[in-house]
mmCIF file of C-alpha atoms and ligand atoms in Angstrom:
data_model
loop_
_atom_site.group_PDB
_atom_site.id
_atom_site.type_symbol
_atom_site.label_atom_id
_atom_site.label_comp_id
_atom_site.label_asym_id
_atom_site.label_seq_id
_atom_site.Cartn_x
_atom_site.Cartn_y
_atom_site.Cartn_z
ATOM 1 C CA MET A 20 26.024 -188.381 144.054
ATOM 2 C CA ILE A 21 26.868 -191.339 141.546
ATOM 3 C CA THR A 22 26.457 -191.495 137.840
ATOM 4 C CA ILE A 23 25.125 -193.167 134.501
ATOM 5 C CA LYS A 24 26.935 -192.161 131.367
ATOM 6 C CA THR A 25 24.937 -192.399 128.817
ATOM 7 C CA ALA A 26 26.429 -194.718 125.921
ATOM 8 C CA GLU A 27 26.690 -191.520 123.608
ATOM 9 C CA GLU A 28 28.663 -190.245 126.364
ATOM 10 C CA ILE A 29 30.291 -192.591 126.763
ATOM 11 C CA GLU A 30 31.538 -193.340 122.872
ATOM 12 C CA LYS A 31 32.819 -189.893 124.112
ATOM 13 C CA MET A 32 34.210 -190.636 126.145
ATOM 14 C CA LYS A 33 36.557 -193.240 124.925
ATOM 15 C CA GLN A 34 37.132 -190.982 121.731
ATOM 16 C CA GLY A 35 38.525 -188.067 124.273
ATOM 17 C CA GLY A 36 40.076 -191.535 126.444
ATOM 18 C CA LYS A 37 42.117 -192.503 123.109
ATOM 19 C CA ILE A 38 43.691 -189.409 122.586
ATOM 20 C CA LEU A 39 44.866 -189.044 125.933
ATOM 21 C CA SER A 40 46.762 -192.239 125.940
ATOM 22 C CA GLN A 41 48.631 -190.548 123.302
ATOM 23 C CA VAL A 42 49.143 -187.436 124.603
ATOM 24 C CA LEU A 43 50.588 -189.351 127.621
ATOM 25 C CA SER A 44 52.574 -192.300 125.495
ATOM 26 C CA GLN A 45 53.908 -188.923 124.285
ATOM 27 C CA VAL A 46 55.030 -187.329 127.143
ATOM 28 C CA MET A 47 56.350 -190.684 128.555
ATOM 29 C CA ALA A 48 59.053 -190.882 125.706
ATOM 30 C CA ALA A 49 60.128 -187.524 126.198
ATOM 31 C CA CYS A 50 61.068 -188.675 130.303
ATOM 32 C CA VAL A 51 64.312 -188.622 129.845
ATOM 33 C CA PRO A 52 67.401 -187.561 131.328
ATOM 34 C CA GLY A 53 68.495 -183.826 130.913
ATOM 35 C CA ALA A 54 64.272 -183.010 130.008
ATOM 36 C CA HIS A 55 62.870 -179.841 132.161
ATOM 37 C CA THR A 56 59.690 -180.870 133.595
ATOM 38 C CA GLU A 57 57.982 -177.809 131.679
ATOM 39 C CA GLU A 58 59.290 -178.848 128.656
ATOM 40 C CA LEU A 59 57.122 -182.495 129.333
ATOM 41 C CA ASP A 60 54.106 -179.459 130.395
ATOM 42 C CA ARG A 61 54.057 -177.704 126.540
ATOM 43 C CA ILE A 62 53.905 -181.392 124.749
ATOM 44 C CA ALA A 63 51.366 -182.274 126.932
ATOM 45 C CA ARG A 64 49.855 -178.913 126.599
ATOM 46 C CA GLU A 65 50.437 -178.713 122.773
ATOM 47 C CA GLY A 66 48.621 -182.740 122.101
ATOM 48 C CA ILE A 67 45.975 -182.078 123.936
ATOM 49 C CA VAL A 68 45.272 -178.370 122.390
ATOM 50 C CA LYS A 69 45.878 -179.663 119.580
ATOM 51 C CA ALA A 70 43.105 -183.107 119.487
ATOM 52 C CA ASN A 71 40.557 -180.185 120.425
ATOM 53 C CA GLY A 72 40.966 -181.084 123.997
ATOM 54 C CA LYS A 73 41.445 -179.174 126.661
ATOM 55 C CA PRO A 74 43.637 -179.524 129.943
ATOM 56 C CA SER A 75 41.130 -179.987 132.804
ATOM 57 C CA PHE A 76 43.787 -180.159 135.922
ATOM 58 C CA LEU A 77 45.744 -176.960 134.718
ATOM 59 C CA HIS A 78 43.714 -174.171 136.539
ATOM 60 C CA TYR A 79 42.104 -176.586 139.149
ATOM 61 C CA GLN A 80 40.830 -176.206 142.286
ATOM 62 C CA ILE A 81 40.125 -179.270 144.701
ATOM 63 C CA SER A 82 37.954 -175.843 147.248
ATOM 64 C CA ASP A 83 37.701 -172.451 146.395
ATOM 65 C CA VAL A 84 40.233 -172.216 149.544
ATOM 66 C CA ASP A 85 43.409 -173.554 147.258
ATOM 67 C CA PRO A 86 45.026 -172.474 144.472
ATOM 68 C CA PRO A 87 44.386 -172.896 140.820
ATOM 69 C CA TYR A 88 46.080 -175.375 139.398
ATOM 70 C CA PRO A 89 49.022 -174.305 136.999
ATOM 71 C CA SER A 90 50.046 -177.325 135.079
ATOM 72 C CA THR A 91 48.716 -179.406 132.221
ATOM 73 C CA VAL A 92 50.886 -182.781 133.466
ATOM 74 C CA CYS A 93 50.989 -183.355 137.011
ATOM 75 C CA ILE A 94 54.458 -184.885 137.367
ATOM 76 C CA SER A 95 56.017 -186.319 140.570
ATOM 77 C CA ILE A 96 59.605 -187.172 141.201
ATOM 78 C CA ASN A 97 60.657 -189.644 143.367
ATOM 79 C CA GLU A 98 58.935 -189.683 146.776
ATOM 80 C CA GLU A 99 56.475 -187.490 145.167
ATOM 81 C CA VAL A 100 53.193 -189.701 145.582
ATOM 82 C CA VAL A 101 51.045 -186.390 142.900
ATOM 83 C CA HIS A 102 50.151 -183.460 142.252
ATOM 84 C CA GLY A 103 53.753 -182.412 141.068
ATOM 85 C CA LEU A 104 54.588 -180.109 138.808
ATOM 86 C CA ALA A 105 55.921 -179.078 135.958
ATOM 87 C CA THR A 106 57.960 -176.573 137.948
ATOM 88 C CA PRO A 107 60.515 -174.413 135.611
ATOM 89 C CA ASN A 108 64.197 -174.989 135.287
ATOM 90 C CA ARG A 109 62.865 -178.130 137.398
ATOM 91 C CA VAL A 110 65.642 -181.670 135.195
ATOM 92 C CA ILE A 111 64.570 -185.370 134.845
ATOM 93 C CA LYS A 112 67.694 -187.030 136.118
ATOM 94 C CA GLU A 113 69.097 -190.715 135.199
ATOM 95 C CA GLY A 114 67.196 -193.149 137.770
ATOM 96 C CA ASP A 115 64.422 -190.980 138.386
ATOM 97 C CA LEU A 116 61.165 -192.567 139.038
ATOM 98 C CA VAL A 117 58.432 -190.084 137.222
ATOM 99 C CA GLY A 118 54.844 -189.979 137.753
ATOM 100 C CA LEU A 119 52.982 -188.240 135.179
ATOM 101 C CA ASP A 120 48.984 -187.830 135.552
ATOM 102 C CA ILE A 121 47.440 -186.135 132.709
ATOM 103 C CA GLY A 122 43.508 -185.528 132.477
ATOM 104 C CA MET A 123 41.743 -183.922 129.529
ATOM 105 C CA TRP A 124 38.152 -181.901 128.357
ATOM 106 C CA TYR A 125 36.856 -183.964 125.023
ATOM 107 C CA GLU A 126 33.192 -182.964 124.306
ATOM 108 C CA GLY A 127 32.654 -182.139 127.919
ATOM 109 C CA LEU A 128 33.498 -184.681 129.565
ATOM 110 C CA ALA A 129 36.863 -186.313 131.594
ATOM 111 C CA THR A 130 39.007 -188.052 131.632
ATOM 112 C CA ASP A 131 41.867 -189.600 133.501
ATOM 113 C CA MET A 132 45.290 -191.208 133.660
ATOM 114 C CA ALA A 133 48.589 -191.686 135.019
ATOM 115 C CA ALA A 134 51.547 -193.469 134.260
ATOM 116 C CA THR A 135 54.685 -193.703 136.484
ATOM 117 C CA VAL A 136 58.682 -194.506 133.985
ATOM 118 C CA CYS A 137 61.806 -195.549 135.173
ATOM 119 C CA VAL A 138 64.180 -192.849 133.541
ATOM 120 C CA GLY A 139 66.741 -194.921 132.390
ATOM 121 C CA LYS A 140 68.924 -196.891 135.180
ATOM 122 C CA ALA A 141 66.014 -197.194 137.668
ATOM 123 C CA THR A 142 66.614 -199.709 140.686
ATOM 124 C CA SER A 143 65.044 -202.381 140.580
ATOM 125 C CA GLU A 144 63.045 -201.460 143.831
ATOM 126 C CA ALA A 145 62.354 -199.291 141.984
ATOM 127 C CA ARG A 146 61.394 -201.224 138.814
ATOM 128 C CA GLU A 147 59.247 -203.302 140.081
ATOM 129 C CA LEU A 148 57.228 -200.659 142.397
ATOM 130 C CA SER A 149 55.844 -198.587 139.402
ATOM 131 C CA GLN A 150 55.239 -202.447 138.527
ATOM 132 C CA ASP A 151 53.397 -203.686 141.572
ATOM 133 C CA THR A 152 51.500 -200.810 140.781
ATOM 134 C CA ARG A 153 50.330 -201.971 137.890
ATOM 135 C CA GLU A 154 50.295 -205.386 138.141
ATOM 136 C CA SER A 155 47.363 -204.097 141.540
ATOM 137 C CA LEU A 156 45.613 -201.576 139.325
ATOM 138 C CA LYS A 157 45.052 -204.490 136.894
ATOM 139 C CA LEU A 158 43.781 -206.441 139.489
ATOM 140 C CA GLY A 159 41.713 -203.875 140.603
ATOM 141 C CA LEU A 160 39.980 -203.981 136.736
ATOM 142 C CA ALA A 161 40.023 -207.516 137.052
ATOM 143 C CA VAL A 162 36.787 -207.804 139.597
ATOM 144 C CA ILE A 163 34.517 -204.786 138.163
ATOM 145 C CA LYS A 164 30.970 -205.510 137.137
ATOM 146 C CA GLU A 165 27.703 -205.010 136.794
ATOM 147 C CA GLY A 166 26.548 -206.184 140.636
ATOM 148 C CA ALA A 167 29.796 -206.827 141.485
ATOM 149 C CA TRP A 168 31.173 -204.023 144.673
ATOM 150 C CA LEU A 169 32.819 -201.453 144.452
ATOM 151 C CA HIS A 170 35.257 -202.370 147.736
ATOM 152 C CA GLU A 171 35.987 -205.268 146.235
ATOM 153 C CA ILE A 172 37.982 -203.207 143.823
ATOM 154 C CA SER A 173 39.847 -201.902 147.065
ATOM 155 C CA GLN A 174 40.726 -205.784 148.084
ATOM 156 C CA ALA A 175 42.137 -206.806 145.259
ATOM 157 C CA ILE A 176 44.415 -203.942 145.463
ATOM 158 C CA GLU A 177 45.011 -203.833 148.880
ATOM 159 C CA GLY A 178 45.428 -208.103 148.703
ATOM 160 C CA TYR A 179 48.585 -207.855 146.227
ATOM 161 C CA LEU A 180 50.547 -205.205 147.999
ATOM 162 C CA ALA A 181 50.117 -205.036 151.562
ATOM 163 C CA PRO A 182 51.822 -208.418 151.934
ATOM 164 C CA LYS A 183 54.232 -207.079 149.499
ATOM 165 C CA GLY A 184 55.247 -204.734 152.551
ATOM 166 C CA TYR A 185 54.138 -201.728 150.608
ATOM 167 C CA GLY A 186 52.687 -198.569 151.922
ATOM 168 C CA ILE A 187 48.676 -197.779 150.046
ATOM 169 C CA ILE A 188 48.305 -194.147 150.158
ATOM 170 C CA ARG A 189 45.561 -193.922 152.328
ATOM 171 C CA ASP A 190 44.696 -190.316 152.141
ATOM 172 C CA LEU A 191 44.162 -190.027 148.620
ATOM 173 C CA CYS A 192 41.526 -192.755 146.125
ATOM 174 C CA GLY A 193 40.122 -193.051 143.026
ATOM 175 C CA HIS A 194 36.272 -191.954 141.670
ATOM 176 C CA GLY A 195 33.916 -191.608 139.529
ATOM 177 C CA VAL A 196 34.497 -189.459 136.034
ATOM 178 C CA GLY A 197 33.027 -187.299 133.509
ATOM 179 C CA TYR A 198 30.657 -184.781 133.963
ATOM 180 C CA SER A 199 33.009 -183.307 136.463
ATOM 181 C CA VAL A 200 37.434 -184.724 136.732
ATOM 182 C CA HIS A 201 36.166 -185.980 140.619
ATOM 183 C CA GLU A 202 33.011 -187.707 140.863
ATOM 184 C CA ASP A 203 31.422 -190.211 143.487
ATOM 185 C CA PRO A 204 32.298 -192.834 144.497
ATOM 186 C CA GLN A 205 35.459 -192.724 146.219
ATOM 187 C CA ILE A 206 37.749 -195.531 145.240
ATOM 188 C CA PRO A 207 40.190 -196.640 147.849
ATOM 189 C CA ASN A 208 42.946 -198.700 147.803
ATOM 190 C CA TYR A 209 42.487 -200.478 151.257
ATOM 191 C CA HIS A 210 39.109 -201.785 152.842
ATOM 192 C CA GLU A 211 37.834 -200.844 155.967
ATOM 193 C CA ARG A 212 34.365 -201.669 157.262
ATOM 194 C CA ARG A 213 33.376 -197.795 158.256
ATOM 195 C CA HIS A 214 33.791 -197.625 154.021
ATOM 196 C CA LYS A 215 29.696 -197.368 152.781
ATOM 197 C CA PRO A 216 29.016 -200.201 150.076
ATOM 198 C CA VAL A 217 28.718 -198.997 147.161
ATOM 199 C CA LYS A 218 27.263 -200.778 144.358
ATOM 200 C CA LEU A 219 28.312 -201.283 140.081
ATOM 201 C CA LYS A 220 26.686 -200.859 137.960
ATOM 202 C CA ALA A 221 27.020 -201.139 134.003
ATOM 203 C CA GLY A 222 27.620 -197.395 133.448
ATOM 204 C CA MET A 223 29.444 -195.513 135.229
ATOM 205 C CA CYS A 224 32.287 -193.928 134.717
ATOM 206 C CA LEU A 225 35.155 -194.693 137.462
ATOM 207 C CA ALA A 226 39.020 -193.387 137.091
ATOM 208 C CA ILE A 227 41.379 -196.232 139.452
ATOM 209 C CA GLU A 228 43.798 -195.144 140.778
ATOM 210 C CA PRO A 229 46.678 -197.358 143.717
ATOM 211 C CA MET A 230 49.766 -195.242 144.468
ATOM 212 C CA VAL A 231 51.842 -196.852 146.732
ATOM 213 C CA SER A 232 55.305 -196.156 148.475
ATOM 214 C CA LEU A 233 58.270 -198.405 149.217
ATOM 215 C CA GLY A 234 57.913 -196.842 153.594
ATOM 216 C CA ASP A 235 55.058 -196.362 155.168
ATOM 217 C CA TRP A 236 52.018 -195.068 153.914
ATOM 218 C CA ARG A 237 51.805 -191.349 154.919
ATOM 219 C CA ILE A 238 51.467 -188.051 153.260
ATOM 220 C CA LYS A 239 52.925 -184.748 153.803
ATOM 221 C CA GLN A 240 52.205 -182.004 151.189
ATOM 222 C CA LYS A 241 54.754 -179.597 149.706
ATOM 223 C CA ASP A 242 54.695 -175.823 150.622
ATOM 224 C CA ASP A 243 54.059 -175.540 147.116
ATOM 225 C CA GLY A 244 49.575 -175.939 148.258
ATOM 226 C CA TRP A 245 50.156 -179.339 145.719
ATOM 227 C CA THR A 246 53.177 -181.813 145.609
ATOM 228 C CA TYR A 247 51.746 -184.333 148.168
ATOM 229 C CA VAL A 248 55.117 -186.418 149.289
ATOM 230 C CA THR A 249 55.788 -189.645 150.835
ATOM 231 C CA ALA A 250 56.168 -189.005 154.673
ATOM 232 C CA ASP A 251 59.385 -190.768 155.064
ATOM 233 C CA LYS A 252 60.463 -189.999 151.555
ATOM 234 C CA SER A 253 59.883 -193.401 150.262
ATOM 235 C CA LEU A 254 59.656 -193.666 146.572
ATOM 236 C CA ALA A 255 56.234 -193.435 145.064
ATOM 237 C CA ALA A 256 54.131 -195.315 142.544
ATOM 238 C CA HIS A 257 50.979 -194.090 140.781
ATOM 239 C CA TRP A 258 49.214 -195.703 137.885
ATOM 240 C CA GLU A 259 45.568 -194.448 136.760
ATOM 241 C CA VAL A 260 43.004 -195.852 133.967
ATOM 242 C CA THR A 261 39.307 -194.178 133.199
ATOM 243 C CA ILE A 262 37.771 -197.266 132.243
ATOM 244 C CA VAL A 263 33.009 -198.089 132.419
ATOM 245 C CA VAL A 264 31.390 -200.267 133.663
ATOM 246 C CA THR A 265 29.590 -203.093 131.771
ATOM 247 C CA LYS A 266 26.979 -205.636 132.265
ATOM 248 C CA SER A 267 29.822 -208.676 132.285
ATOM 249 C CA GLY A 268 33.135 -206.670 132.933
ATOM 250 C CA PHE A 269 34.931 -203.416 132.101
ATOM 251 C CA GLU A 270 35.598 -200.885 129.030
ATOM 252 C CA PHE A 271 39.010 -199.225 128.581
ATOM 253 C CA VAL A 272 38.169 -195.320 128.300
ATOM 254 C CA THR A 273 42.023 -194.196 128.479
ATOM 255 C CA PRO A 274 43.693 -196.680 127.131
ATOM 256 C CA TRP A 275 47.099 -198.136 128.997
ATOM 257 C CA PRO A 276 49.470 -195.967 126.877
ATOM 258 C CA ASP A 277 51.903 -197.672 124.164
ATOM 259 C CA LYS A 278 54.852 -200.302 125.683
ATOM 260 C CA VAL A 279 52.909 -200.740 128.753
HETATM 261 N N1 LIG B 536 44.766 -187.400 138.938
HETATM 262 C C1 LIG B 536 43.996 -187.054 139.925
HETATM 263 C C2 LIG B 536 43.829 -187.331 140.613
HETATM 264 O O1 LIG B 536 42.919 -187.526 140.660
HETATM 265 C C3 LIG B 536 43.687 -185.562 139.614
HETATM 266 C C4 LIG B 536 44.494 -184.044 139.735
HETATM 267 S S1 LIG B 536 44.162 -182.681 139.378
HETATM 268 C C5 LIG B 536 45.559 -181.664 139.698
HETATM 269 O O2 LIG B 536 43.400 -186.446 142.035
HETATM 270 F F1 LIG B 536 44.943 -180.657 139.235
HETATM 271 F F2 LIG B 536 45.027 -181.351 141.102
HETATM 272 F F3 LIG B 536 45.866 -181.418 139.056
HETATM 273 CO CO1 LIG B 537 42.361 -189.694 139.019
#
């Protein structure tokens, strides 16, 4: 079911989203060569808890048979697309492309966002992949307003990325968010006619999140039961914001992190 949030709920989500963006900015700033992923996770967890929020990914289960997610922030390095773990003794290296994805409960409502960091001297290919992924998200956002079709978002994202030859991850999507971590509707980053048409309405809260690779779109899951990697081991990037649809456009629930 696609939910519509009240003005009061949207206000709370925006308060939470602002905090989440600040916490993500702190994690991004700490994502430097030599940083341990556990340390990044600690910064995320402490930032959220200090602001009276609750990590929404920690212990999250996609379905009852899945293992609970063990971290506060998903840290997905290089060919890892999303849902990477803050594994002990894992160290960030110069040149890594690091996806940081974070979610929080605040005043009973969930928000969700992600950014990709090029650590130190990343290759120009890696930097462009991240910039183009973020740009596709901006173009997807630009079509949003009450009365527009959800698939116009998908088409805007795909229309920018596909001609550049990128792989657009197809097995994972953006989603509604707020009363739970993942709500309807699914928001694919590509369009096919089989996708059910959904008309956008003011008050819908959506997490839009292009996941893009330098190679093929196919992904595999690692043995840890969580981390998705590109099947061809190509580099991947991920950007995500939560927004609320309005009559004339959209408003950010999670503002862009600092220095973006
Ligand atoms: N932002 C991620 C997504 O929408 C949230 C993952 S929840 C986790 O898929 F627990 F799996 F990390
Ligand atoms: Co999400």
